[in-house]
Each structure stands twice: as structure tokens, then as C-alpha cells.
Tab-separated table of C-alpha atoms in Angstrom:
chain	number	residue	atom	x	y	z
J	1	MET	CA	-25.861	53.627	-11.842
J	2	ILE	CA	-25.141	56.681	-9.663
J	3	ARG	CA	-25.192	59.885	-11.695
J	4	VAL	CA	-22.743	62.580	-10.567
J	5	ALA	CA	-22.107	66.184	-11.595
J	6	VAL	CA	-18.903	68.029	-10.640
J	7	VAL	CA	-19.018	71.814	-10.242
J	8	ASP	CA	-15.669	73.580	-9.835
J	9	ASP	CA	-14.079	76.620	-11.454
J	10	GLU	CA	-10.827	74.739	-12.117
J	11	GLN	CA	-10.820	72.424	-15.120
J	12	LEU	CA	-7.932	70.430	-13.655
J	13	VAL	CA	-9.949	69.658	-10.517
J	14	ARG	CA	-12.983	68.661	-12.558
J	15	SER	CA	-10.898	66.385	-14.769
J	16	GLY	CA	-9.252	64.767	-11.768
J	17	LEU	CA	-12.544	64.039	-10.043
J	18	ARG	CA	-14.040	62.731	-13.271
J	19	MET	CA	-11.073	60.384	-13.678
J	20	ILE	CA	-11.278	59.097	-10.084
J	21	LEU	CA	-15.021	58.519	-10.136
J	22	GLY	CA	-14.831	56.986	-13.595
J	23	THR	CA	-12.936	54.022	-12.147
J	24	ALA	CA	-16.025	52.929	-10.188
J	25	PRO	CA	-18.320	50.603	-12.158
J	26	ASP	CA	-21.473	51.958	-10.495
J	27	ILE	CA	-20.752	55.703	-10.912
J	28	GLU	CA	-21.142	57.866	-14.001
J	29	VAL	CA	-20.050	61.501	-14.155
J	30	VAL	CA	-22.783	62.941	-16.357
J	31	ALA	CA	-21.517	66.541	-16.366
J	32	ASP	CA	-18.849	68.916	-15.095
J	33	CYS	CA	-18.896	72.706	-15.245
J	34	GLY	CA	-18.119	75.982	-13.499
J	35	GLY	CA	-20.448	77.803	-11.143
J	36	GLY	CA	-22.135	79.943	-13.769
J	37	GLU	CA	-23.507	76.944	-15.650
J	38	ALA	CA	-24.179	74.782	-12.601
J	39	VAL	CA	-27.929	75.168	-12.108
J	40	ALA	CA	-28.789	74.671	-15.790
J	41	THR	CA	-26.346	71.755	-16.047
J	42	VAL	CA	-27.796	69.989	-13.015
J	43	ARG	CA	-31.356	70.643	-14.157
J	44	ASP	CA	-30.607	69.104	-17.566
J	45	GLY	CA	-28.395	66.251	-16.378
J	46	ALA	CA	-30.491	65.218	-13.353
J	47	PRO	CA	-27.584	63.817	-11.303
J	48	ASP	CA	-28.132	61.983	-8.038
J	49	VAL	CA	-25.099	63.624	-6.427
J	50	VAL	CA	-23.369	66.958	-7.006
J	51	LEU	CA	-19.811	67.672	-5.868
J	52	LEU	CA	-19.759	71.464	-5.520
J	53	ASP	CA	-16.782	73.747	-4.930
J	54	ILE	CA	-17.595	75.980	-1.978
J	55	ARG	CA	-15.657	78.963	-3.381
J	56	MET	CA	-15.713	79.975	-7.041
J	57	PRO	CA	-14.968	83.365	-8.640
J	58	ASP	CA	-17.941	83.591	-11.003
J	59	VAL	CA	-20.828	82.269	-8.885
J	60	ASP	CA	-19.944	81.127	-5.391
J	61	GLY	CA	-20.846	77.652	-4.169
J	62	LEU	CA	-23.312	78.854	-1.543
J	63	THR	CA	-25.374	80.645	-4.198
J	64	VAL	CA	-25.343	77.542	-6.384
J	65	LEU	CA	-26.272	75.325	-3.445
J	66	ARG	CA	-29.310	77.424	-2.541
J	67	ALA	CA	-30.473	77.378	-6.156
J	68	LEU	CA	-30.051	73.604	-6.392
J	69	ARG	CA	-32.113	73.113	-3.238
J	70	GLU	CA	-34.989	74.923	-4.981
J	71	LEU	CA	-35.134	72.433	-7.862
J	72	PRO	CA	-38.180	70.111	-7.973
J	73	HIS	CA	-35.951	67.079	-7.377
J	74	PRO	CA	-32.771	68.411	-5.745
J	75	PRO	CA	-29.696	66.161	-5.743
J	76	ALA	CA	-27.584	65.375	-2.714
J	77	VAL	CA	-24.853	68.013	-2.567
J	78	ALA	CA	-21.402	67.599	-1.038
J	79	MET	CA	-19.290	70.733	-0.751
J	80	LEU	CA	-15.678	70.506	-1.918
J	81	THR	CA	-13.510	72.618	0.356
J	82	THR	CA	-10.002	73.385	1.559
J	83	PHE	CA	-8.644	73.990	5.036
J	84	ASP	CA	-8.909	77.780	4.608
J	85	ALA	CA	-12.651	77.893	3.909
J	86	ASP	CA	-13.975	77.259	7.420
J	87	GLU	CA	-16.080	80.414	7.454
J	88	TYR	CA	-18.235	79.032	4.639
J	89	LEU	CA	-19.007	75.657	6.196
J	90	ALA	CA	-21.754	76.578	8.641
J	91	ALA	CA	-23.548	78.604	5.955
J	92	ALA	CA	-23.397	75.664	3.551
J	93	LEU	CA	-24.786	73.345	6.201
J	94	ARG	CA	-27.687	75.680	6.925
J	95	SER	CA	-28.356	75.894	3.190
J	96	GLY	CA	-28.826	72.137	2.833
J	97	ALA	CA	-25.438	70.571	2.096
J	98	THR	CA	-25.371	66.886	3.027
J	99	GLY	CA	-21.623	66.394	2.857
J	100	PHE	CA	-18.262	68.127	3.173
J	101	LEU	CA	-15.154	66.755	1.449
J	102	LEU	CA	-11.631	68.070	1.113
J	103	LYS	CA	-10.421	68.390	-2.458
J	104	ASP	CA	-7.531	66.042	-1.715
J	105	THR	CA	-9.771	63.301	-0.309
J	106	ASP	CA	-8.369	59.815	-0.885
J	107	PRO	CA	-9.828	58.356	-4.126
J	108	GLU	CA	-11.339	55.323	-2.400
J	109	GLN	CA	-12.957	57.531	0.230
J	110	LEU	CA	-14.321	59.819	-2.473
J	111	VAL	CA	-15.969	56.929	-4.307
J	112	GLN	CA	-17.459	55.595	-1.078
J	113	ALA	CA	-18.653	59.074	-0.134
J	114	VAL	CA	-20.553	59.381	-3.419
J	115	ARG	CA	-22.177	55.997	-2.819
J	116	THR	CA	-23.190	57.042	0.690
J	117	LEU	CA	-24.683	60.315	-0.526
J	118	ALA	CA	-26.593	58.546	-3.290
J	119	VAL	CA	-28.516	56.388	-0.809
J	120	GLY	CA	-29.378	59.238	1.530
J	121	GLY	CA	-26.408	59.183	3.868
J	122	SER	CA	-24.179	62.063	4.925
J	123	VAL	CA	-20.407	62.422	4.760
J	124	LEU	CA	-18.017	64.589	6.741
J	125	ASP	CA	-14.336	64.465	5.899
J	126	PRO	CA	-12.206	64.052	9.039
J	127	GLY	CA	-10.363	67.232	8.089
J	128	VAL	CA	-13.450	69.426	8.307
J	129	THR	CA	-15.719	67.691	10.809
J	130	ARG	CA	-14.682	69.760	13.827
J	131	ALA	CA	-14.925	72.993	11.823
J	132	VAL	CA	-18.419	72.138	10.613
J	133	ILE	CA	-19.644	71.224	14.075
J	134	GLY	CA	-17.974	74.191	15.710
J	135	GLY	CA	-19.264	76.667	13.136
J	136	TYR	CA	-22.808	75.377	13.106
J	137	LEU	CA	-23.191	75.180	16.858
J	138	ALA	CA	-20.794	77.926	17.929
J	139	ALA	CA	-23.589	79.694	19.760
J	140	GLU	CA	-25.253	76.517	20.999
J	141	ALA	CA	-24.409	74.865	24.300
J	142	GLU	CA	-24.336	71.103	24.663
J	143	SER	CA	-27.338	71.480	26.949
J	144	THR	CA	-29.268	72.966	24.023
J	145	ALA	CA	-28.585	69.902	21.897
J	146	ALA	CA	-29.548	67.646	24.798
J	147	ALA	CA	-32.807	69.546	25.215
J	148	ALA	CA	-33.611	69.069	21.535
J	149	VAL	CA	-33.017	65.331	21.834
J	150	ALA	CA	-35.058	65.060	25.032
J	151	GLY	CA	-38.304	65.323	23.082
J	152	LEU	CA	-37.583	62.191	21.065
J	153	THR	CA	-38.908	58.721	21.844
J	154	PRO	CA	-36.351	55.988	22.673
J	155	ARG	CA	-36.739	54.554	19.155
J	156	GLU	CA	-36.236	57.999	17.613
J	157	ARG	CA	-33.130	58.546	19.749
J	158	GLU	CA	-31.749	55.265	18.416
J	159	VAL	CA	-32.449	56.418	14.868
J	160	LEU	CA	-30.725	59.742	15.600
J	161	THR	CA	-27.696	57.874	16.937
J	162	HIS	CA	-27.413	56.037	13.622
J	163	LEU	CA	-27.849	59.316	11.740
J	164	GLY	CA	-24.995	60.664	13.825
J	165	ALA	CA	-22.867	57.766	12.608
J	166	GLY	CA	-23.620	58.808	9.020
J	167	LEU	CA	-25.705	55.750	8.134
J	168	ALA	CA	-28.216	55.804	5.273
J	169	ASN	CA	-31.769	54.515	5.699
J	170	PRO	CA	-31.088	50.971	4.379
J	171	GLN	CA	-28.151	50.627	6.785
J	172	ILE	CA	-30.232	51.894	9.704
J	173	ALA	CA	-32.996	49.436	8.785
J	174	GLU	CA	-30.501	46.569	8.856
J	175	ARG	CA	-29.025	47.645	12.196
J	176	MET	CA	-32.441	48.041	13.830
J	177	GLY	CA	-34.188	45.089	12.182
J	178	LEU	CA	-36.880	47.325	10.706
J	179	ALA	CA	-38.385	47.749	7.256
J	180	PRO	CA	-36.786	50.583	5.232
J	181	SER	CA	-40.174	52.286	4.969
J	182	THR	CA	-40.487	52.282	8.759
J	183	VAL	CA	-37.029	53.779	9.127
J	184	LYS	CA	-37.917	56.452	6.580
J	185	ASP	CA	-40.930	57.406	8.696
J	186	HIS	CA	-38.800	57.522	11.860
J	187	VAL	CA	-36.151	59.683	10.173
J	188	ARG	CA	-38.818	62.084	8.934
J	189	ALA	CA	-40.233	62.311	12.467
J	190	VAL	CA	-36.801	62.898	14.023
J	191	LEU	CA	-35.858	65.646	11.576
J	192	GLY	CA	-39.246	67.285	12.089
J	193	LYS	CA	-39.005	67.229	15.891
J	194	LEU	CA	-35.514	68.737	15.693
J	195	GLY	CA	-36.895	71.709	13.794
J	196	GLY	CA	-36.825	70.587	10.169
J	197	LEU	CA	-33.109	69.899	10.054
J	198	ASN	CA	-31.357	67.924	7.336
J	199	ARG	CA	-29.396	64.754	8.041
J	200	VAL	CA	-26.005	66.417	8.534
J	201	GLN	CA	-27.463	68.967	10.932
J	202	ALA	CA	-29.176	66.170	12.854
J	203	ALA	CA	-25.881	64.251	12.975
J	204	ILE	CA	-24.204	67.277	14.542
J	205	ILE	CA	-26.986	67.558	17.129
J	206	ALA	CA	-26.459	63.857	17.911
J	207	ASP	CA	-22.743	64.478	18.369
J	208	ARG	CA	-23.269	67.446	20.687
J	209	ALA	CA	-25.884	65.558	22.696
J	210	GLY	CA	-23.384	62.781	23.360
J	211	LEU	CA	-25.156	60.106	21.328
J	212	VAL	CA	-22.202	59.463	19.025
J	213	THR	CA	-19.287	57.737	20.697
J	214	ASP	CA	-17.019	56.939	17.745
J	215	ALA	CA	-14.199	59.206	16.616
J	216	PRO	CA	-15.250	62.219	14.545
J	217	GLY	CA	-14.867	62.094	10.831
J	218	GLU	CA	-16.537	60.585	7.825
J	219	ARG	CA	-18.829	57.970	9.284
J	220	THR	CA	-19.474	55.224	6.836
J	221	PRO	CA	-19.698	51.525	7.719
């Protein structure tokens, strides 16, 4: 069972997300709260995935995100955003967010996104993908991304390509015909060689380096 916590300052949004996720037999919403109670709620509820509003009036989502990343066993965190919050996206990515979802994401896509996050994958809603990539690498040329990738072995480049497609470790293992433990080691090596990035950041590097050829958006198989 995938344990989920929803953090948003609007009760209506929290109730709606709880209702949508509650239709999935393998997902349980263990808690929902506003920003002020988020860290304590997540610490007590130990969810696998947190859906976190990027802008809240009491404690903003970026502050909550940074605090969650400091927990002994931090959950995967997807930021809930709107089209007018682009300036927050790059900061959230640098702070360790592994997903970005619009608040009006289709229910089926939301459920699948939670499943992807729970197994170590990353999710980027089609509505925010370009903003995330542009904000994170606004000062970076494509040649910079290519230079970062140049230090990888051919096998590591293949792993990075799959990361760029948003695949989780078990999916990468199946695609490459490798043991999941071997893929985990390769992913750790790739992220380390790229400067200690997280999976979403690595996916953006893969995109800028030209390794990802599919259309931008949420990349789930």
C-alpha cells in the first residue's frame, strides 16, 4: 500500500485529492494538513509520497520541502502548482522535489504519478515541464549539459536516457535486462558524476543533452 500525505492550505483541494486517490486500491491517504503542520504530520505519518502545495500563506511550500528533505527517511515530494507559479519551480527542483503536478491534473494521471513517485520515478506535468527545464537551466547552455554527460560511460548514458524518460529503477532494469540492484548502482553513479543531482535534475540534463527524444511532459510508461 502506498502511503500519501497531502499538504495544501485549502481544505477543498485536500478533500478533492483525498477523494481521487482514495479510489485507487493500492493508495492510502494517511494525512492531509496545511503548511504549518506539515513537517510534524509527515514525521508522524511516515508517508511514501507527499503532494505539497508550492505556495501557502502560513508556511510556504519551499520551506516545507527543505524541512522534509532533512528528515531521516524523507518521502518523495511532488509540488502542486498552478500556471502562475513558474518562479518557484527552479527553487523547488534545487531543493529536492521529484515531481511537479498541476492542481487540475487528470485523476488517472494523478494516481499514476503517485505510483511512479512511490517506486523512485519522477513526474513532470506537461503543463509545467518547459517552465521547470527553462528555470533550472536558464543560465546553462546545451553545451554545458553535453559536457556533463560526456564523462559518463555508455552504460551510464543509457541509464540517464531512461531517467530522462521518467522511468523508475524496476522499469529501467526491465528495459536494460539488468538486476534492479545493478541499476540502483548505475543510477547512484550517474547522479554522483553529474554533481549529486536528484532524478528530476538528471532528467533535465538528459533532455538538454539531447538524450531524450520523446515529447516533453510526464514521462511514464
